[in-house]
Amino acid sequence: MSLVRYIVRRLILTIPMLFGITLVLFLIYNLVQVDPLVMIIGERAMDNPQLVEAAIRKWGLDRPVWEQYLTYLTNILRGDLGTSFLTRRPVLDDLRTHLPATVELAVSSLLFAVLLGIPLGVLAGVYFGSLFDRSVWFISLLNGSLPPFWTGLIFLFVFYYSLGITPGPGRFPPRMERPPVFSGLLTLDSLIAGDMAAFGGALSHLILPTVILGGFTLALVLRVTRAAIVEEMRREYIRTARSKGLAERLVVVRHALRNALLPLVTIIGLAFAGLLSGAVMTETVFDWAGIGQYLVRAAASLDYPAIQGGTLLIAVIYVVVNLCVDILYSVLDPRVRHG
Amino acid sequence: MRRLLVVLLALSLAFAFAIQMPAQAQSNALIVAGRFTDVITLDPGRAFETTNLIVHHATYETLLNINADDLSKIVPGLAESYSISEDGLEYTFVLNPNAKFASGNPVTAEDVRFSWTRLLNLKGNPSSYLTDFGFKSIEVVDDRTVKVTLESPQPAFASVVTAPALSILEKAVVVANGGTDAPDADQTDAAKDWLDQNSAGSGPFILKRWSPNSEIVMVRNENYWRGPVALEGITLRVTNDAASALQLVARGDADIALGVDADTAEQARNNAELKLNIGQTLNLLYLGISPSDYFNLPISDARVRQAIAHAIDYDGIIALTGGFADRPAAMLPLGIAGSDPSLRYTRDLEKAKTLLAEAGHGNGFSMKLHIGGGSTAGVPREVIAAKIQADLAEVGIQLEIDQQTTANFLTAFRAQELPMVISAWTPDYLDATMWTAFFSKADSGVSRRLRMDIPKIAELADQIAAERDPMVRERLLTEYVKAHVEAAVFIPLLQEQYIDVLRSNIQGYVFHPVYLTEFAGVSK
Amino acid sequence: MANSLSISAAEGLPRRTWRRDLLKHMRRYPSLWLGSSLLGLFGLLIAFAPLIARYPPNQQNLAMRLKPPSAEHLFGTDELGRDIFSRVLHGGQISLPAALIVVTISLTIGGLLGAFAGFFGGFIDDLIMRIADVTLAFPAVVLALAISALLGPSLNNAILAACVVLWPEYARLIRSQVIVARTFEYVTAARSLGRREVGILLRHVLPNTWTPILIKAALDVGSIILLVSALSFIGLGVRPPTAEWGSMVALGRTKFYQWWVATFPGLAILVSILACNLISEGLRNWLDPRT
């Protein structure tokens, strides 16, 4: 199968998937028998029958279920995710304002995990069984066992409040002027504005949440790299390469690492799900105004359109990332196209 | 392999270098940390939450004011004087000739007419400030004079005028940004998006930016008609909880933490860089017990409700707030004329047991106690509920706590399905009707939700709403409190005190029970 | 000891005792044994919590509120003066069984569906796996959050939400295992002997798939402990006053000056997840040495 045909087939397979996602969301939504009206118009206004009736009509709450689903689907296709009960603004607008914060945190966590995880994994793999290997292994295991919402609290207390060596909660130093909004990513916007102080400020606020969110992914990257290196090192050709007199370092870098990168690509998709899940638990602790925090707030106040829209967005991002990973993988390893 | 280690080390060094704490530009702006997550809009004609009161009080002005130092006195604002006609139906306001908007233009009678007509025609939640008081019409008499006509005499109207929702907006600016006061303004007014990010008022500050769930930035109004204030600006910084707000203040990243809980405030006491500001609010936390037969529970007997009121360990509850709370006798807070604390219940387990025995429930009974989320005076609902549960268990009443999200809880409460609840009440304006109108009638307000139908209380509430003589009104209110104590349907548990933590260099900060803060006099 | 050694040496065969095997096994797979003993010890403490803890988990004592750890209160007290040590132990009676229940249910449902899908293929396979794919298209915590928010906060709904997000993972895993096992010779042999398909599946194919499942199940018990406590932390799980680790951390979050309130329940989460991860890791080394 050619690469193009594989990609096309993979894209087509994604469509029923997206359809299924909307159906799942709609079904969960309709299992619930709670009156969302009070969230729409507020507690006291519920005593005013005119306001109540106007709201019911406006939100289509008097329509049959199937009609609501059809409306829901059509609206999604038109890019309309409804209006948040809580913020009274289009959910899409809300998501747009909250997404950059999450993207910034997720990317920085992924970078942290990859930049630290691969070298550590390689070292651990090469010195398989050594004390270094064992300590790295244990630390990664510990890392994978930390509840992020708890670690966040502890880190803030120790590193911010008690020691004062890292910035506190939030995305930006409170007394500093924010860069003009361009991408919504504060680091990128500061660079675009050429404001290095703002860049440093934005970056410094990324430290704690990145270490906590990236810690999970780090453990994953480290484990896969290490396992792949150990596997590759055992293989015949490495022995061959070694016998040819190449320096051991080159053996590792040239052969083992290149082959180890392949499984790494596949786990990026998995890692991304972990990052999005982790964002839900981390952002709340760090006052990080991203999708995770938005979802948690929406969940606490039964803001259906926001819960639906936020979950839909995350699912779509996840599906798209996985699609890209699959395609990338098929480029790197033509065998999968025939599988 | 060594090279790999070197690269690794270099990378981490580079990272450490990149994240060096940046030198912070010191400005004279005030950073206020708090849970400002409730903001839906900053359009004064549409907003009906809490944080918007802070913003609107800083960026807009009302015709009349009530100052924090004397809540019973209505003082001039944009209006230098006002008069009420003999029949109590017409209110005439005369504007201060010096009053100017931030744009430099004078505040005119037409701006007042426009702002209030727009509020009315937007038909949003805050329009009830006018409709609930039989607002009939508003007319411009001359450039400086407006006349408001009501359907019936409403002694509370002057205090309603102090509500930030009745702020005066500059007509020209609002219209230029899509605003209208036409009868179909609820469909055609398009100024919300602009007013969410800007202000069109005459207050000491100007709204510069609102980033939802993140911050609200205001800067000084250099044209302020009473003269520019000391602060360069105010930034409201959203934090998730009191603890992280206090962290920010303690580390100097913020100047004020609004509304922290007592246990957190206790820590600030030992810090020389911080000081506390205690403000008496009018916010009540209450236990509501339905007197209705509908639920088929022992609590329909007044003696059982009185027994519950006698079984509660009120001092213990106040201790939960660290002592930062008080308690009125009924749903009329301390500080409002007529609220007499000597009438309130005290803990008396023997009396509670006797009352239960008289009602035929000497062996106790069990039922559910329903709560939502949130907290009052820093004490989460579930903690208060657990306390009440333990207290009532001592007289044999077994409570099962049912906690739902606030939305679910309110839905069921509103549907009149909950026999026993813990909930809170916060005023929007300062008049006794803010309580008597909502906790008295069988067919409206919170009393309706608990299926309370007690004619004596309802009649008193009607008399209070119509009475114009303050002395008679105060006597009626004391009667009202007595009737409520006897009925024991709403049992106040706490009247919250608001604890703000300030850095010690902050001067002139005043707490206000409705607007929460007075920033105009603050300096640092 | 020396005596017996010399005897076996004299016989030319080291005498194999179960005790020595066990010791050897423990030395070779320390993480398995460390994890198991950690979890075992924890499990015992939790199971006998009412006997060990000096105070009932919900007993309030306002005179003793927010007291730091002491001999009287090992982990200190919370804002109602409740004993945190007791609450942490009793909290385990929620988290650990809940996680085991979720993994068992997901394993059973997901396992059966996956096995049928893999064994029979065709339409059943497509239907089951498409449903699984759609469910797996959501990051676990996000879907669980949406489900438990919409169904209302309670332990049962949190368990339900966790099952919904977990079953497809087992369906997928077992399906792939079954597809591999199906081609094994003894299965073909059984089929040629005229055995019924379902019988073959249950008797010959499934028993050969348990290694990766066991490894994953151990890991998942940890993940579900995290998931349930995260939901409770957000306010969507267990309802008060029931002691649960996540909601205890949430209460302690506003009391970080009284560090012990949030620290100990958090540590309990950490230790139990760590134990599960160690067990999973150990099982992997023992049963599946290739990886």
Coordinates of C-alpha atoms in Angstrom, one line a residue, chain A:
Chain A
M1 CA 0.0 0.0 0.0
S2 CA 1.4 3.4 -0.9
L3 CA 1.9 6.0 1.8
V4 CA -0.8 8.3 0.3
R5 CA -3.4 5.5 0.3
Y6 CA -2.5 4.6 3.9
I7 CA -3.0 8.2 5.0
V8 CA -6.3 8.5 3.1
R9 CA -7.5 5.3 4.6
R10 CA -6.5 6.4 8.1
L11 CA -8.2 9.7 7.6
I12 CA -11.5 8.1 6.5
L13 CA -11.4 5.8 9.5
T14 CA -11.2 8.9 11.7
I15 CA -14.6 10.1 10.6
P16 CA -16.8 7.5 12.2
M17 CA -14.6 7.8 15.3
L18 CA -15.4 11.5 15.6
F19 CA -19.1 10.7 15.0
G20 CA -18.9 8.2 17.8
I21 CA -17.4 10.7 20.1
T22 CA -20.2 13.1 19.7
L23 CA -22.7 10.3 20.2
V24 CA -21.0 9.2 23.5
L25 CA -21.1 12.8 24.7
F26 CA -24.7 13.3 23.8
L27 CA -25.7 10.1 25.4
I28 CA -24.0 10.8 28.7
Y29 CA -25.6 14.3 28.6
N30 CA -29.1 12.8 28.2
L31 CA -28.7 10.3 30.9
V32 CA -28.9 13.1 33.4
Q33 CA -32.2 14.4 34.7
V34 CA -31.1 17.7 36.2
D35 CA -32.7 21.0 35.5
P36 CA -30.0 23.1 33.9
L37 CA -32.2 26.2 34.1
V38 CA -31.0 27.3 37.4
M39 CA -27.5 27.5 36.0
I40 CA -28.7 29.4 33.0
I41 CA -30.7 32.2 34.6
G42 CA -29.5 32.2 38.2
E43 CA -31.1 31.3 41.4
R44 CA -33.2 34.3 42.2
A45 CA -34.5 34.8 38.6
M46 CA -36.1 31.3 38.8
D47 CA -39.0 33.0 40.6
N48 CA -39.8 35.0 37.5
P49 CA -41.9 32.8 35.1
Q50 CA -41.2 35.1 32.1
L51 CA -37.5 34.7 32.4
V52 CA -37.8 31.0 32.9
E53 CA -39.9 30.6 29.8
A54 CA -37.7 32.8 27.7
A55 CA -34.7 30.7 28.7
I56 CA -36.4 27.4 27.9
R57 CA -37.2 28.6 24.4
K58 CA -33.8 30.1 23.8
W59 CA -32.0 26.9 24.9
G60 CA -34.3 24.5 23.1
L61 CA -34.9 22.6 26.4
D62 CA -38.5 21.9 25.3
R63 CA -37.5 19.9 22.2
P64 CA -37.5 16.1 21.9
V65 CA -34.2 14.3 22.5
W66 CA -33.5 13.3 18.9
E67 CA -34.1 16.8 17.7
Q68 CA -31.7 18.1 20.3
Y69 CA -29.0 15.6 19.0
L70 CA -29.5 16.7 15.4
T71 CA -29.3 20.3 16.5
Y72 CA -26.2 19.4 18.5
L73 CA -24.5 17.7 15.5
T74 CA -25.4 20.5 13.0
N75 CA -24.1 23.1 15.4
I76 CA -20.8 21.3 15.9
L77 CA -20.3 21.1 12.2
R78 CA -20.9 24.8 12.0
G79 CA -18.4 25.3 14.8
D80 CA -21.0 26.2 17.3
L81 CA -20.5 24.3 20.6
G82 CA -23.3 26.2 22.3
T83 CA -23.2 28.8 25.0
S84 CA -21.7 28.1 28.4
F85 CA -24.3 28.3 31.2
L86 CA -21.6 29.6 33.5
T87 CA -19.8 32.2 31.5
R88 CA -22.8 33.0 29.0
R89 CA -20.3 33.1 26.2
P90 CA -19.9 30.7 23.3
V91 CA -18.1 27.6 24.5
L92 CA -15.8 27.8 21.4
D93 CA -14.7 31.3 22.5
D94 CA -14.1 30.1 26.0
L95 CA -12.1 27.1 24.7
R96 CA -10.1 29.4 22.5
T97 CA -9.1 31.6 25.4
H98 CA -8.2 28.6 27.6
L99 CA -6.6 26.4 25.0
P100 CA -3.2 28.3 24.7
A101 CA -2.5 27.9 28.4
T102 CA -2.9 24.1 28.2
V103 CA -1.0 23.8 24.9
E104 CA 1.9 25.8 26.4
L105 CA 2.0 23.6 29.5
A106 CA 1.6 20.3 27.5
V107 CA 4.3 21.2 25.0
S108 CA 6.7 22.3 27.8
S109 CA 6.0 19.1 29.7
L110 CA 6.5 17.0 26.6
L111 CA 9.8 18.8 25.9
F112 CA 10.9 18.3 29.5
A113 CA 10.0 14.6 29.4
V114 CA 11.8 14.0 26.0
L115 CA 14.8 16.1 26.6
L116 CA 15.5 14.6 30.0
G117 CA 13.9 11.2 29.4
I118 CA 15.9 10.1 26.3
P119 CA 19.4 10.8 27.6
L120 CA 18.6 9.3 31.0
G121 CA 17.0 6.3 29.3
V122 CA 20.0 5.8 27.1
L123 CA 22.4 6.0 30.0
A124 CA 20.3 3.6 32.0
G125 CA 20.0 1.2 29.1
V126 CA 23.7 1.3 28.3
Y127 CA 24.6 0.8 32.0
F128 CA 21.9 -1.8 32.3
G129 CA 21.8 -3.2 35.9
S130 CA 24.1 -0.6 37.4
L131 CA 23.4 1.5 40.4
F132 CA 22.7 4.4 38.1
D133 CA 20.2 2.3 36.2
R134 CA 18.5 1.2 39.4
S135 CA 18.2 4.6 40.8
V136 CA 16.8 6.1 37.6
W137 CA 14.4 3.2 37.4
F138 CA 13.2 3.7 41.0
I139 CA 12.9 7.5 40.5
S140 CA 10.8 7.0 37.4
L141 CA 8.6 4.5 39.2
L142 CA 8.1 7.0 42.1
N143 CA 7.4 9.7 39.6
G144 CA 4.7 7.6 38.0
S145 CA 3.1 7.1 41.4
L146 CA 2.7 10.7 42.5
P147 CA -0.8 12.1 42.6
P148 CA -0.2 15.4 40.7
F149 CA -2.9 17.4 42.6
W150 CA -1.1 16.6 45.8
T151 CA 2.5 17.0 44.6
G152 CA 1.5 20.4 43.2
L153 CA 0.3 21.6 46.7
I154 CA 3.5 20.3 48.3
F155 CA 5.8 21.8 45.7
L156 CA 4.0 25.2 45.9
F157 CA 4.3 25.2 49.7
V158 CA 8.0 24.2 49.7
F159 CA 9.5 25.8 46.7
Y160 CA 7.4 28.9 46.5
Y161 CA 6.1 29.8 49.9
S162 CA 8.8 28.5 52.1
L163 CA 11.9 28.8 50.0
G164 CA 10.9 31.4 47.5
I165 CA 13.1 29.8 44.7
T166 CA 10.3 29.4 42.2
P167 CA 7.4 31.6 41.2
G168 CA 4.0 30.9 42.6
P169 CA 0.7 29.9 41.0
G170 CA -0.5 31.5 37.8
R171 CA 1.0 31.8 34.3
F172 CA 2.8 35.1 34.7
P173 CA 4.5 37.4 37.3
P174 CA 1.6 39.4 38.7
R175 CA 3.4 42.7 38.8
M176 CA 4.7 42.5 35.2
E177 CA 3.0 43.9 32.1
R178 CA 1.8 41.0 29.9
P179 CA 3.0 40.9 26.3
P180 CA 0.3 41.8 23.6
V181 CA -1.8 38.7 22.8
F182 CA -0.8 37.1 19.5
S183 CA -0.8 33.3 20.0
G184 CA -2.0 33.2 23.6
L185 CA 1.2 31.3 24.5
L186 CA 2.8 33.7 26.9
T187 CA 6.4 32.5 26.1
L188 CA 5.9 32.8 22.4
D189 CA 4.1 36.2 22.6
S190 CA 6.9 37.6 24.8
L191 CA 9.4 36.5 22.2
I192 CA 7.4 38.0 19.4
A193 CA 7.2 41.3 21.3
G194 CA 10.9 41.0 21.9
D195 CA 10.4 41.3 25.6
M196 CA 13.0 39.0 27.3
A197 CA 12.0 39.9 30.8
A198 CA 8.4 38.8 30.0
F199 CA 9.8 35.7 28.4
G200 CA 11.8 34.8 31.5
G201 CA 8.7 35.5 33.6
A202 CA 6.5 33.3 31.6
L203 CA 9.1 30.6 31.5
S204 CA 9.7 30.7 35.2
H205 CA 6.0 30.2 35.9
L206 CA 6.2 27.1 33.8
I207 CA 8.7 25.3 36.0
L208 CA 6.6 23.8 38.8
P209 CA 3.7 22.7 36.7
T210 CA 6.0 21.3 34.0
V211 CA 8.0 19.3 36.4
I212 CA 4.8 17.8 37.9
L213 CA 2.9 17.2 34.7
G214 CA 6.0 16.2 32.7
G215 CA 7.1 13.8 35.5
F216 CA 4.5 11.3 34.4
T217 CA 5.5 11.5 30.8
L218 CA 9.2 11.4 31.8
A219 CA 8.7 8.1 33.5
L220 CA 7.1 6.7 30.3
V221 CA 9.8 8.1 27.9
L222 CA 12.6 6.9 30.1
R223 CA 11.2 3.4 30.4
V224 CA 10.6 3.0 26.7
T225 CA 14.0 4.3 25.8
R226 CA 15.8 2.2 28.3
A227 CA 13.9 -1.0 27.2
A228 CA 14.6 -0.3 23.5
I229 CA 18.3 0.4 24.2
V230 CA 18.6 -2.8 26.2
E231 CA 16.9 -4.8 23.4
E232 CA 19.0 -3.2 20.7
M233 CA 22.2 -3.7 22.6
R234 CA 21.6 -7.4 22.8
R235 CA 21.1 -7.7 19.0
E236 CA 23.5 -9.3 16.7
Y237 CA 24.5 -6.3 14.7
I238 CA 25.6 -4.3 17.7
R239 CA 28.0 -7.1 18.5
T240 CA 29.1 -6.9 14.9
A241 CA 29.5 -3.2 15.0
R242 CA 31.4 -3.5 18.2
S243 CA 33.7 -6.1 16.8
K244 CA 34.5 -3.8 14.0
G245 CA 36.2 -1.6 16.6
L246 CA 33.9 1.3 16.6
A247 CA 33.8 3.2 19.8
E248 CA 31.0 2.0 22.1
R249 CA 29.5 5.5 22.2
L250 CA 29.1 5.5 18.5
V251 CA 27.5 2.1 18.5
V252 CA 24.9 3.2 20.9
V253 CA 24.2 6.5 19.2
R254 CA 24.3 5.3 15.6
H255 CA 22.5 2.0 15.9
A256 CA 20.6 1.5 19.1
L257 CA 19.2 5.0 19.5
R258 CA 18.0 5.2 15.9
N259 CA 16.0 2.0 16.3
A260 CA 14.9 3.0 19.8
L261 CA 13.3 6.1 18.5
L262 CA 10.7 4.2 16.6
P263 CA 8.8 2.9 19.6
L264 CA 9.2 6.4 21.2
V265 CA 7.2 7.9 18.4
T266 CA 4.3 5.7 19.2
I267 CA 4.2 6.5 22.8
I268 CA 4.0 10.2 22.1
G269 CA 0.3 9.7 21.4
L270 CA -0.1 7.8 24.7
A271 CA 1.9 10.5 26.5
F272 CA -0.4 13.1 25.1
A273 CA -3.4 11.5 26.6
G274 CA -1.6 11.4 29.9
L275 CA -0.7 15.1 29.6
L276 CA -4.3 16.1 28.9
S277 CA -5.6 13.9 31.8
G278 CA -2.9 15.3 34.0
A279 CA -3.7 18.8 33.0
V280 CA -7.1 18.4 34.6
M281 CA -5.4 17.5 37.9
T282 CA -2.5 20.0 37.7
E283 CA -4.1 23.2 36.4
T284 CA -6.5 23.6 39.2
V285 CA -3.7 23.5 41.8
F286 CA -1.6 26.1 39.9
D287 CA -4.4 28.5 39.0
W288 CA -3.5 27.7 35.4
A289 CA -6.3 29.1 33.3
G290 CA -6.4 26.2 30.8
I291 CA -8.8 23.7 29.5
G292 CA -8.3 21.4 32.5
Q293 CA -9.3 24.1 34.9
Y294 CA -12.2 25.2 32.7
L295 CA -13.5 21.6 32.7
V296 CA -13.2 21.2 36.4
R297 CA -15.1 24.4 37.0
A298 CA -17.7 23.4 34.4
A299 CA -18.1 20.0 36.1
A300 CA -18.6 21.5 39.5
S301 CA -21.4 23.7 38.2
L302 CA -23.0 21.3 35.8
D303 CA -22.3 23.5 32.8
Y304 CA -23.4 21.0 30.2
P305 CA -22.3 22.8 27.0
A306 CA -18.9 23.6 28.6
I307 CA -18.4 20.0 29.7
Q308 CA -19.5 18.6 26.3
G309 CA -17.5 21.2 24.4
G310 CA -14.3 20.8 26.4
T311 CA -14.4 17.0 26.4
L312 CA -15.1 17.1 22.7
L313 CA -12.2 19.4 22.0
I314 CA -9.8 17.2 24.1
A315 CA -11.0 14.1 22.4
V316 CA -10.6 15.6 18.9
I317 CA -7.1 16.9 19.8
Y318 CA -6.2 13.4 21.0
V319 CA -7.6 11.7 17.9
V320 CA -5.7 14.1 15.7
V321 CA -2.4 13.7 17.6
N322 CA -2.8 9.9 17.3
L323 CA -3.5 10.3 13.6
C324 CA -0.3 12.3 13.1
V325 CA 1.7 9.8 15.2
D326 CA 0.3 6.9 13.1
I327 CA 1.2 8.7 9.9
L328 CA 4.6 9.6 11.1
Y329 CA 5.2 6.0 12.2
S330 CA 4.2 4.7 8.8
V331 CA 6.7 7.0 7.2
L332 CA 9.4 5.9 9.5
D333 CA 8.5 2.2 9.3
P334 CA 6.9 1.1 6.1
R335 CA 6.0 -2.3 7.5
V336 CA 2.9 -1.0 9.4
R337 CA 1.2 0.1 6.2
H338 CA 0.8 -3.6 5.3
G339 CA -0.3 -4.6 8.7

